[in-house]
PDB file of C-alpha atoms in Angstrom:
ATOM      1  CA  MET A  15      -5.777   1.161  -1.355  1.00 49.00           C
ATOM      2  CA  ASP A  16      -6.397   3.287  -4.034  1.00 50.00           C
ATOM      3  CA  SER A  17       2.980   5.577  -5.728  1.00 38.00           C
ATOM      4  CA  ARG A  18       5.862   5.408  -3.542  1.00 37.00           C
ATOM      5  CA  ASP A  19       9.833   5.448  -3.502  1.00 38.00           C
ATOM      6  CA  SER A  20      11.053   4.785  -6.988  1.00 36.00           C
ATOM      7  CA  SER A  21      13.777   2.352  -6.000  1.00 37.00           C
ATOM      8  CA  HIS A  22      13.180  -1.410  -6.445  1.00 39.00           C
ATOM      9  CA  PRO A  23      12.032  -2.806  -3.006  1.00 39.00           C
ATOM     10  CA  ASP A  24      14.691  -5.477  -3.140  1.00 42.00           C
ATOM     11  CA  SER A  25      17.426  -2.859  -3.260  1.00 40.00           C
ATOM     12  CA  ARG A  26      16.634  -1.416   0.067  1.00 41.00           C
ATOM     13  CA  PRO A  27      17.549  -3.096   3.371  1.00 42.00           C
ATOM     14  CA  ASP A  28      14.815  -5.136   4.799  1.00 46.00           C
ATOM     15  CA  PRO A  29      15.028  -4.854   8.628  1.00 41.00           C
ATOM     16  CA  HIS A  30      12.328  -7.227   9.285  1.00 42.00           C
ATOM     17  CA  ALA A  31      12.846 -10.006   6.841  1.00 41.00           C
ATOM     18  CA  GLY A  32      12.997 -13.616   8.313  1.00 39.00           C
ATOM     19  CA  SER A  33      11.571 -17.210   8.048  1.00 37.00           C
ATOM     20  CA  HIS A  34      11.861 -20.623   9.085  1.00 37.00           C
ATOM     21  CA  PRO A  35      14.857 -22.336   7.278  1.00 38.00           C
ATOM     22  CA  ASN A  36      13.875 -25.111   4.679  1.00 38.00           C
ATOM     23  CA  PRO A  37      14.625 -28.517   6.150  1.00 35.00           C
ATOM     24  CA  HIS A  38      14.445 -29.786   2.588  1.00 34.00           C
ATOM     25  CA  ALA A  39      17.105 -27.595   1.051  1.00 35.00           C
ATOM     26  CA  GLY A  40      18.170 -28.932  -2.262  1.00 35.00           C
ATOM     27  CA  SER A  41      14.656 -30.535  -3.019  1.00 35.00           C
ATOM     28  CA  HIS A  42      12.101 -28.981  -5.318  1.00 36.00           C
ATOM     29  CA  PRO A  43       9.897 -27.090  -2.818  1.00 38.00           C
ATOM     30  CA  ASP A  44       6.082 -27.044  -2.920  1.00 41.00           C
ATOM     31  CA  PRO A  45       5.167 -23.551  -4.402  1.00 40.00           C
ATOM     32  CA  HIS A  46       2.482 -23.415  -1.992  1.00 41.00           C
ATOM     33  CA  SER A  47       4.642 -24.466   1.021  1.00 43.00           C
ATOM     34  CA  GLY A  48       5.801 -20.872   1.714  1.00 49.00           C
ATOM     35  CA  SER A  49       9.525 -22.071   1.757  1.00 53.00           C
ATOM     36  CA  HIS A  50      11.645 -21.407  -1.418  1.00 62.00           C
ATOM     37  CA  PRO A  51      15.273 -21.672  -2.208  1.00 57.00           C
ATOM     38  CA  ASP A  52      15.637 -17.790  -2.792  1.00 67.00           C
ATOM     39  CA  ASP A  53      13.658 -16.853   0.304  1.00 83.00           C
ATOM     40  CA  ARG A  54      15.737 -13.896   1.713  1.00 88.00           C
ATOM     41  CA  VAL A  55      13.594 -13.871   4.574  1.00 91.00           C
ATOM     42  CA  ALA A  56      14.413 -17.319   5.706  1.00 92.00           C
ATOM     43  CA  ARG A  57      18.140 -16.795   5.123  1.00 92.00           C
ATOM     44  CA  ILE A  58      17.977 -13.525   7.359  1.00 93.00           C
ATOM     45  CA  GLN A  59      16.037 -15.271  10.071  1.00 93.00           C
ATOM     46  CA  ALA A  60      18.547 -18.232  10.159  1.00 93.00           C
ATOM     47  CA  GLU A  61      21.522 -15.972  10.651  1.00 94.00           C
ATOM     48  CA  TRP A  62      19.881 -14.315  13.393  1.00 94.00           C
ATOM     49  CA  ARG A  63      19.078 -17.693  15.039  1.00 94.00           C
ATOM     50  CA  ARG A  64      22.774 -18.402  14.702  1.00 94.00           C
ATOM     51  CA  GLU A  65      23.892 -15.057  16.129  1.00 95.00           C
ATOM     52  CA  ARG A  66      21.150 -14.631  18.744  1.00 95.00           C
ATOM     53  CA  PRO A  67      19.762 -17.980  19.514  1.00 95.00           C
ATOM     54  CA  ASP A  68      18.591 -16.438  22.707  1.00 96.00           C
ATOM     55  CA  VAL A  69      16.138 -14.179  20.774  1.00 95.00           C
ATOM     56  CA  ASP A  70      12.659 -15.591  19.482  1.00 96.00           C
ATOM     57  CA  VAL A  71      12.879 -14.600  15.791  1.00 95.00           C
ATOM     58  CA  SER A  72       9.978 -16.357  14.665  1.00 94.00           C
ATOM     59  CA  PRO A  73       7.748 -13.262  14.166  1.00 95.00           C
ATOM     60  CA  GLN A  74       9.948 -12.591  11.350  1.00 94.00           C
ATOM     61  CA  ALA A  75       8.603 -15.454   9.342  1.00 93.00           C
ATOM     62  CA  VAL A  76       5.201 -13.376   8.970  1.00 95.00           C
ATOM     63  CA  ILE A  77       5.975  -9.802   9.444  1.00 95.00           C
ATOM     64  CA  GLY A  78       9.355  -9.971   7.572  1.00 94.00           C
ATOM     65  CA  ARG A  79       7.346 -11.491   4.483  1.00 94.00           C
ATOM     66  CA  LEU A  80       4.678  -8.941   5.018  1.00 95.00           C
ATOM     67  CA  HIS A  81       7.047  -6.217   4.897  1.00 94.00           C
ATOM     68  CA  ARG A  82       8.956  -7.570   1.764  1.00 93.00           C
ATOM     69  CA  LEU A  83       5.550  -8.218  -0.025  1.00 95.00           C
ATOM     70  CA  ALA A  84       4.341  -4.583   0.600  1.00 96.00           C
ATOM     71  CA  GLY A  85       7.492  -3.286  -1.233  1.00 95.00           C
ATOM     72  CA  ARG A  86       6.901  -5.771  -4.105  1.00 95.00           C
ATOM     73  CA  LEU A  87       3.418  -4.830  -4.353  1.00 97.00           C
ATOM     74  CA  THR A  88       3.891  -1.105  -4.367  1.00 96.00           C
ATOM     75  CA  ALA A  89       6.409  -1.569  -7.121  1.00 96.00           C
ATOM     76  CA  GLU A  90       3.661  -3.388  -9.236  1.00 97.00           C
ATOM     77  CA  LEU A  91       0.949  -0.909  -8.575  1.00 97.00           C
ATOM     78  CA  ARG A  92       3.061   2.087  -9.709  1.00 97.00           C
ATOM     79  CA  ILE A  93       3.352   0.767 -12.997  1.00 96.00           C
ATOM     80  CA  VAL A  94      -0.436   1.895 -13.501  1.00 97.00           C
ATOM     81  CA  TYR A  95       0.175   5.216 -11.575  1.00 97.00           C
ATOM     82  CA  ASP A  96       3.069   6.044 -13.912  1.00 97.00           C
ATOM     83  CA  ARG A  97       0.962   5.082 -16.744  1.00 96.00           C
ATOM     84  CA  TYR A  98      -1.117   8.151 -16.179  1.00 97.00           C
ATOM     85  CA  GLY A  99       1.474  10.335 -14.865  1.00 96.00           C
ATOM     86  CA  LEU A 100       0.367  10.307 -11.170  1.00 96.00           C
ATOM     87  CA  GLY A 101       1.839   9.396  -7.837  1.00 94.00           C
ATOM     88  CA  GLU A 102       0.180   7.135  -5.412  1.00 94.00           C
ATOM     89  CA  GLY A 103      -0.967  10.308  -3.374  1.00 94.00           C
ATOM     90  CA  GLU A 104      -2.391  12.013  -6.374  1.00 96.00           C
ATOM     91  CA  PHE A 105      -4.085   8.743  -7.402  1.00 97.00           C
ATOM     92  CA  ASP A 106      -5.837   8.550  -3.797  1.00 95.00           C
ATOM     93  CA  VAL A 107      -6.976  12.117  -3.989  1.00 96.00           C
ATOM     94  CA  LEU A 108      -8.752  11.631  -7.343  1.00 97.00           C
ATOM     95  CA  CYS A 109     -10.103   8.294  -6.220  1.00 97.00           C
ATOM     96  CA  ALA A 110     -11.430   9.902  -3.107  1.00 95.00           C
ATOM     97  CA  LEU A 111     -13.120  12.663  -5.096  1.00 96.00           C
ATOM     98  CA  ARG A 112     -14.483  10.211  -7.563  1.00 97.00           C
ATOM     99  CA  ARG A 113     -16.236   8.026  -4.810  1.00 95.00           C
ATOM    100  CA  ALA A 114     -17.906  11.024  -3.578  1.00 95.00           C
ATOM    101  CA  GLY A 115     -20.327  10.873  -6.366  1.00 95.00           C
ATOM    102  CA  GLU A 116     -21.664  13.894  -8.255  1.00 95.00           C
ATOM    103  CA  PRO A 117     -20.491  16.787  -8.159  1.00 94.00           C
ATOM    104  CA  PHE A 118     -17.341  14.941  -7.202  1.00 97.00           C
ATOM    105  CA  GLU A 119     -16.138  17.223  -4.510  1.00 94.00           C
ATOM    106  CA  ARG A 120     -14.819  17.205  -0.846  1.00 93.00           C
ATOM    107  CA  ALA A 121     -13.407  19.525   1.541  1.00 92.00           C
ATOM    108  CA  PRO A 122      -9.381  19.179   1.846  1.00 89.00           C
ATOM    109  CA  GLY A 123      -9.927  18.194   5.659  1.00 88.00           C
ATOM    110  CA  GLU A 124     -12.041  15.498   4.400  1.00 90.00           C
ATOM    111  CA  LEU A 125      -9.687  14.421   1.892  1.00 92.00           C
ATOM    112  CA  ALA A 126      -6.796  14.106   4.390  1.00 90.00           C
ATOM    113  CA  ALA A 127      -8.973  11.878   6.497  1.00 89.00           C
ATOM    114  CA  HIS A 128      -9.923   9.563   3.753  1.00 85.00           C
ATOM    115  CA  THR A 129      -6.293   9.057   2.554  1.00 84.00           C
ATOM    116  CA  MET A 130      -4.777   9.125   6.171  1.00 84.00           C
ATOM    117  CA  VAL A 131      -2.404  12.064   5.394  1.00 87.00           C
ATOM    118  CA  THR A 132      -1.827  15.436   7.049  1.00 86.00           C
ATOM    119  CA  THR A 133      -3.565  18.473   5.922  1.00 84.00           C
ATOM    120  CA  GLY A 134       0.038  19.763   4.768  1.00 86.00           C
ATOM    121  CA  ALA A 135       0.759  16.860   2.741  1.00 88.00           C
ATOM    122  CA  MET A 136      -2.738  16.995   1.290  1.00 90.00           C
ATOM    123  CA  THR A 137      -2.226  20.636   0.418  1.00 90.00           C
ATOM    124  CA  LYS A 138       0.653  19.647  -1.692  1.00 93.00           C
ATOM    125  CA  ARG A 139      -1.084  16.852  -3.506  1.00 94.00           C
ATOM    126  CA  ILE A 140      -3.955  19.243  -4.214  1.00 94.00           C
ATOM    127  CA  ASP A 141      -1.600  21.915  -5.729  1.00 95.00           C
ATOM    128  CA  ARG A 142      -0.008  19.268  -8.091  1.00 95.00           C
ATOM    129  CA  LEU A 143      -3.207  18.179  -9.216  1.00 97.00           C
ATOM    130  CA  GLU A 144      -4.583  21.598  -9.934  1.00 96.00           C
ATOM    131  CA  ARG A 145      -1.584  22.743 -11.885  1.00 96.00           C
ATOM    132  CA  ALA A 146      -2.129  19.458 -13.892  1.00 96.00           C
ATOM    133  CA  GLY A 147      -5.682  20.576 -14.446  1.00 97.00           C
ATOM    134  CA  LEU A 148      -7.204  17.621 -12.740  1.00 98.00           C
ATOM    135  CA  VAL A 149      -9.084  19.387  -9.863  1.00 97.00           C
ATOM    136  CA  THR A 150     -10.203  22.820  -8.883  1.00 96.00           C
ATOM    137  CA  ARG A 151     -10.612  24.808  -5.808  1.00 92.00           C
ATOM    138  CA  ARG A 152     -13.248  27.154  -4.663  1.00 89.00           C
ATOM    139  CA  ARG A 153     -14.510  28.772  -1.590  1.00 84.00           C
ATOM    140  CA  SER A 154     -17.302  26.972   0.254  1.00 74.00           C
ATOM    141  CA  GLY A 155     -20.791  28.680   0.071  1.00 69.00           C
ATOM    142  CA  ASP A 156     -21.352  28.046   3.682  1.00 66.00           C
ATOM    143  CA  ASP A 157     -18.037  29.450   4.915  1.00 62.00           C
ATOM    144  CA  GLN A 158     -16.028  31.677   2.786  1.00 55.00           C
ATOM    145  CA  ARG A 159     -12.784  30.748   4.760  1.00 63.00           C
ATOM    146  CA  ALA A 160     -13.324  26.977   3.874  1.00 73.00           C
ATOM    147  CA  ARG A 161     -12.258  25.554   0.495  1.00 85.00           C
ATOM    148  CA  ILE A 162     -13.758  22.767  -1.541  1.00 93.00           C
ATOM    149  CA  VAL A 163     -11.806  20.576  -3.982  1.00 95.00           C
ATOM    150  CA  ALA A 164     -13.738  19.176  -6.904  1.00 96.00           C
ATOM    151  CA  LEU A 165     -12.814  17.032 -10.089  1.00 97.00           C
ATOM    152  CA  THR A 166     -12.586  18.756 -13.334  1.00 97.00           C
ATOM    153  CA  ARG A 167     -13.894  16.849 -16.355  1.00 98.00           C
ATOM    154  CA  PRO A 168     -10.317  15.867 -17.547  1.00 98.00           C
ATOM    155  CA  GLY A 169      -9.722  14.567 -13.899  1.00 98.00           C
ATOM    156  CA  LEU A 170     -12.919  12.653 -14.037  1.00 98.00           C
ATOM    157  CA  ASP A 171     -12.006  10.986 -17.316  1.00 98.00           C
ATOM    158  CA  LEU A 172      -8.653  10.382 -16.126  1.00 98.00           C
ATOM    159  CA  VAL A 173      -9.438   8.721 -12.906  1.00 98.00           C
ATOM    160  CA  ASP A 174     -12.040   6.517 -14.418  1.00 98.00           C
ATOM    161  CA  ARG A 175      -9.605   4.972 -16.925  1.00 98.00           C
ATOM    162  CA  ALA A 176      -6.812   4.872 -14.173  1.00 98.00           C
ATOM    163  CA  PHE A 177      -9.146   3.137 -11.679  1.00 98.00           C
ATOM    164  CA  ALA A 178     -10.382   0.470 -14.161  1.00 98.00           C
ATOM    165  CA  ASP A 179      -6.516  -0.205 -15.206  1.00 98.00           C
ATOM    166  CA  HIS A 180      -5.620  -0.317 -11.523  1.00 98.00           C
ATOM    167  CA  MET A 181      -8.223  -2.928 -10.598  1.00 98.00           C
ATOM    168  CA  ARG A 182      -7.295  -5.181 -13.526  1.00 98.00           C
ATOM    169  CA  ASN A 183      -3.731  -4.823 -12.205  1.00 98.00           C
ATOM    170  CA  GLU A 184      -4.686  -5.862  -8.650  1.00 98.00           C
ATOM    171  CA  ARG A 185      -6.648  -8.889 -10.157  1.00 98.00           C
ATOM    172  CA  ARG A 186      -3.405  -9.863 -11.928  1.00 98.00           C
ATOM    173  CA  LEU A 187      -1.699  -9.748  -8.683  1.00 98.00           C
ATOM    174  CA  LEU A 188      -4.369 -11.470  -6.364  1.00 97.00           C
ATOM    175  CA  ASP A 189      -4.619 -14.230  -9.141  1.00 98.00           C
ATOM    176  CA  LEU A 190      -1.152 -15.471  -8.139  1.00 97.00           C
ATOM    177  CA  LEU A 191      -3.211 -17.128  -5.110  1.00 97.00           C
ATOM    178  CA  THR A 192      -6.104 -19.533  -5.412  1.00 98.00           C
ATOM    179  CA  ALA A 193      -9.679 -18.258  -4.696  1.00 97.00           C
ATOM    180  CA  ASP A 194      -9.443 -20.136  -1.441  1.00 98.00           C
ATOM    181  CA  GLU A 195      -6.103 -18.708  -0.405  1.00 98.00           C
ATOM    182  CA  ALA A 196      -7.347 -15.160  -1.374  1.00 97.00           C
ATOM    183  CA  ALA A 197     -10.475 -15.645   0.688  1.00 98.00           C
ATOM    184  CA  GLY A 198      -8.556 -16.907   3.621  1.00 97.00           C
ATOM    185  CA  LEU A 199      -5.990 -14.083   3.359  1.00 97.00           C
ATOM    186  CA  GLU A 200      -8.737 -11.511   3.373  1.00 97.00           C
ATOM    187  CA  THR A 201     -10.220 -13.013   6.625  1.00 97.00           C
ATOM    188  CA  LEU A 202      -7.132 -13.069   8.396  1.00 96.00           C
ATOM    189  CA  LEU A 203      -6.108  -9.349   7.299  1.00 96.00           C
ATOM    190  CA  THR A 204      -9.472  -8.262   8.175  1.00 96.00           C
ATOM    191  CA  SER A 205      -9.159  -9.709  11.585  1.00 97.00           C
ATOM    192  CA  TRP A 206      -5.727  -8.604  12.307  1.00 95.00           C
ATOM    193  CA  LEU A 207      -6.246  -5.113  11.037  1.00 93.00           C
ATOM    194  CA  ALA A 208      -9.301  -4.561  13.269  1.00 95.00           C
ATOM    195  CA  ARG A 209      -7.336  -5.782  16.348  1.00 94.00           C
ATOM    196  CA  MET A 210      -4.458  -3.447  15.463  1.00 92.00           C
ATOM    197  CA  ASP A 211      -6.897  -0.492  14.940  1.00 90.00           C
ATOM    198  CA  ALA A 212      -8.669  -1.107  18.309  1.00 88.00           C
ATOM    199  CA  PRO A 213      -8.105   1.417  21.096  1.00 79.00           C
ATOM    200  CA  SER A 214      -6.357  -1.100  23.469  1.00 70.00           C
ATOM    201  CA  ALA A 215      -4.210  -2.462  20.474  1.00 57.00           C
ATOM    202  CA  GLY A 216      -1.186  -4.071  22.011  1.00 57.00           C
ATOM    203  CA  ASP A 217       1.757  -2.933  24.279  1.00 59.00           C
ATOM    204  CA  ARG A 218       3.523  -0.499  22.046  1.00 62.00           C
ATOM    205  CA  PRO A 219       7.186  -0.318  22.331  1.00 59.00           C
ATOM    206  CA  ALA A 220       8.454   2.810  23.967  1.00 53.00           C
ATOM    207  CA  GLY A 221      10.887   3.459  20.839  1.00 51.00           C
ATOM    208  CA  PRO A 222      11.271   2.620  17.312  1.00 46.00           C
ATOM    209  CA  PRO A 223      11.705  -1.003  16.521  1.00 45.00           C
ATOM    210  CA  ARG A 224      15.115  -2.346  15.600  1.00 43.00           C
TER     211      ARG A 224
END
């Protein structure tokens, strides 16, 4: 992905956390085993097994850790966004414009589609970037009712520096895994996401998960 709540992820409740309890508690765990003495996911899952032995809580071993990892990654990625005075949303917009190639412009609706937000949310992001002098808006030559958003020269300079810094930061985080682990994880996540995005993806719950 190309800034989120400023609170540390560990300070928020984690409704999905869970994991298999470590059968070797007290020993020194294998750093690649997925089980650690401070694994909050494992503790929560063990508590649910005690309180609700009739419910299969094994999915928490994966979903809970992904949920917690996403929060940790967000906090780490925000370090770079903050360095350039950007929120994640603004960074995403600048990157979408930069990827368009010269003249580095897109319609607001196209930006919304690229960054997967509503047009209303996109308008607010563009407003903030325009006030900062990083983008401009003009009327489309084909349709005077339509608008085009483009990077300014300061916006282009900023996003080029921020993106390079962002990728170095992502490399730092990914290097916590071995090359084989990273490749295997990429394959798994690609497959899982494709299945989630498929039209027939799953029997979705009638209401919000608890």
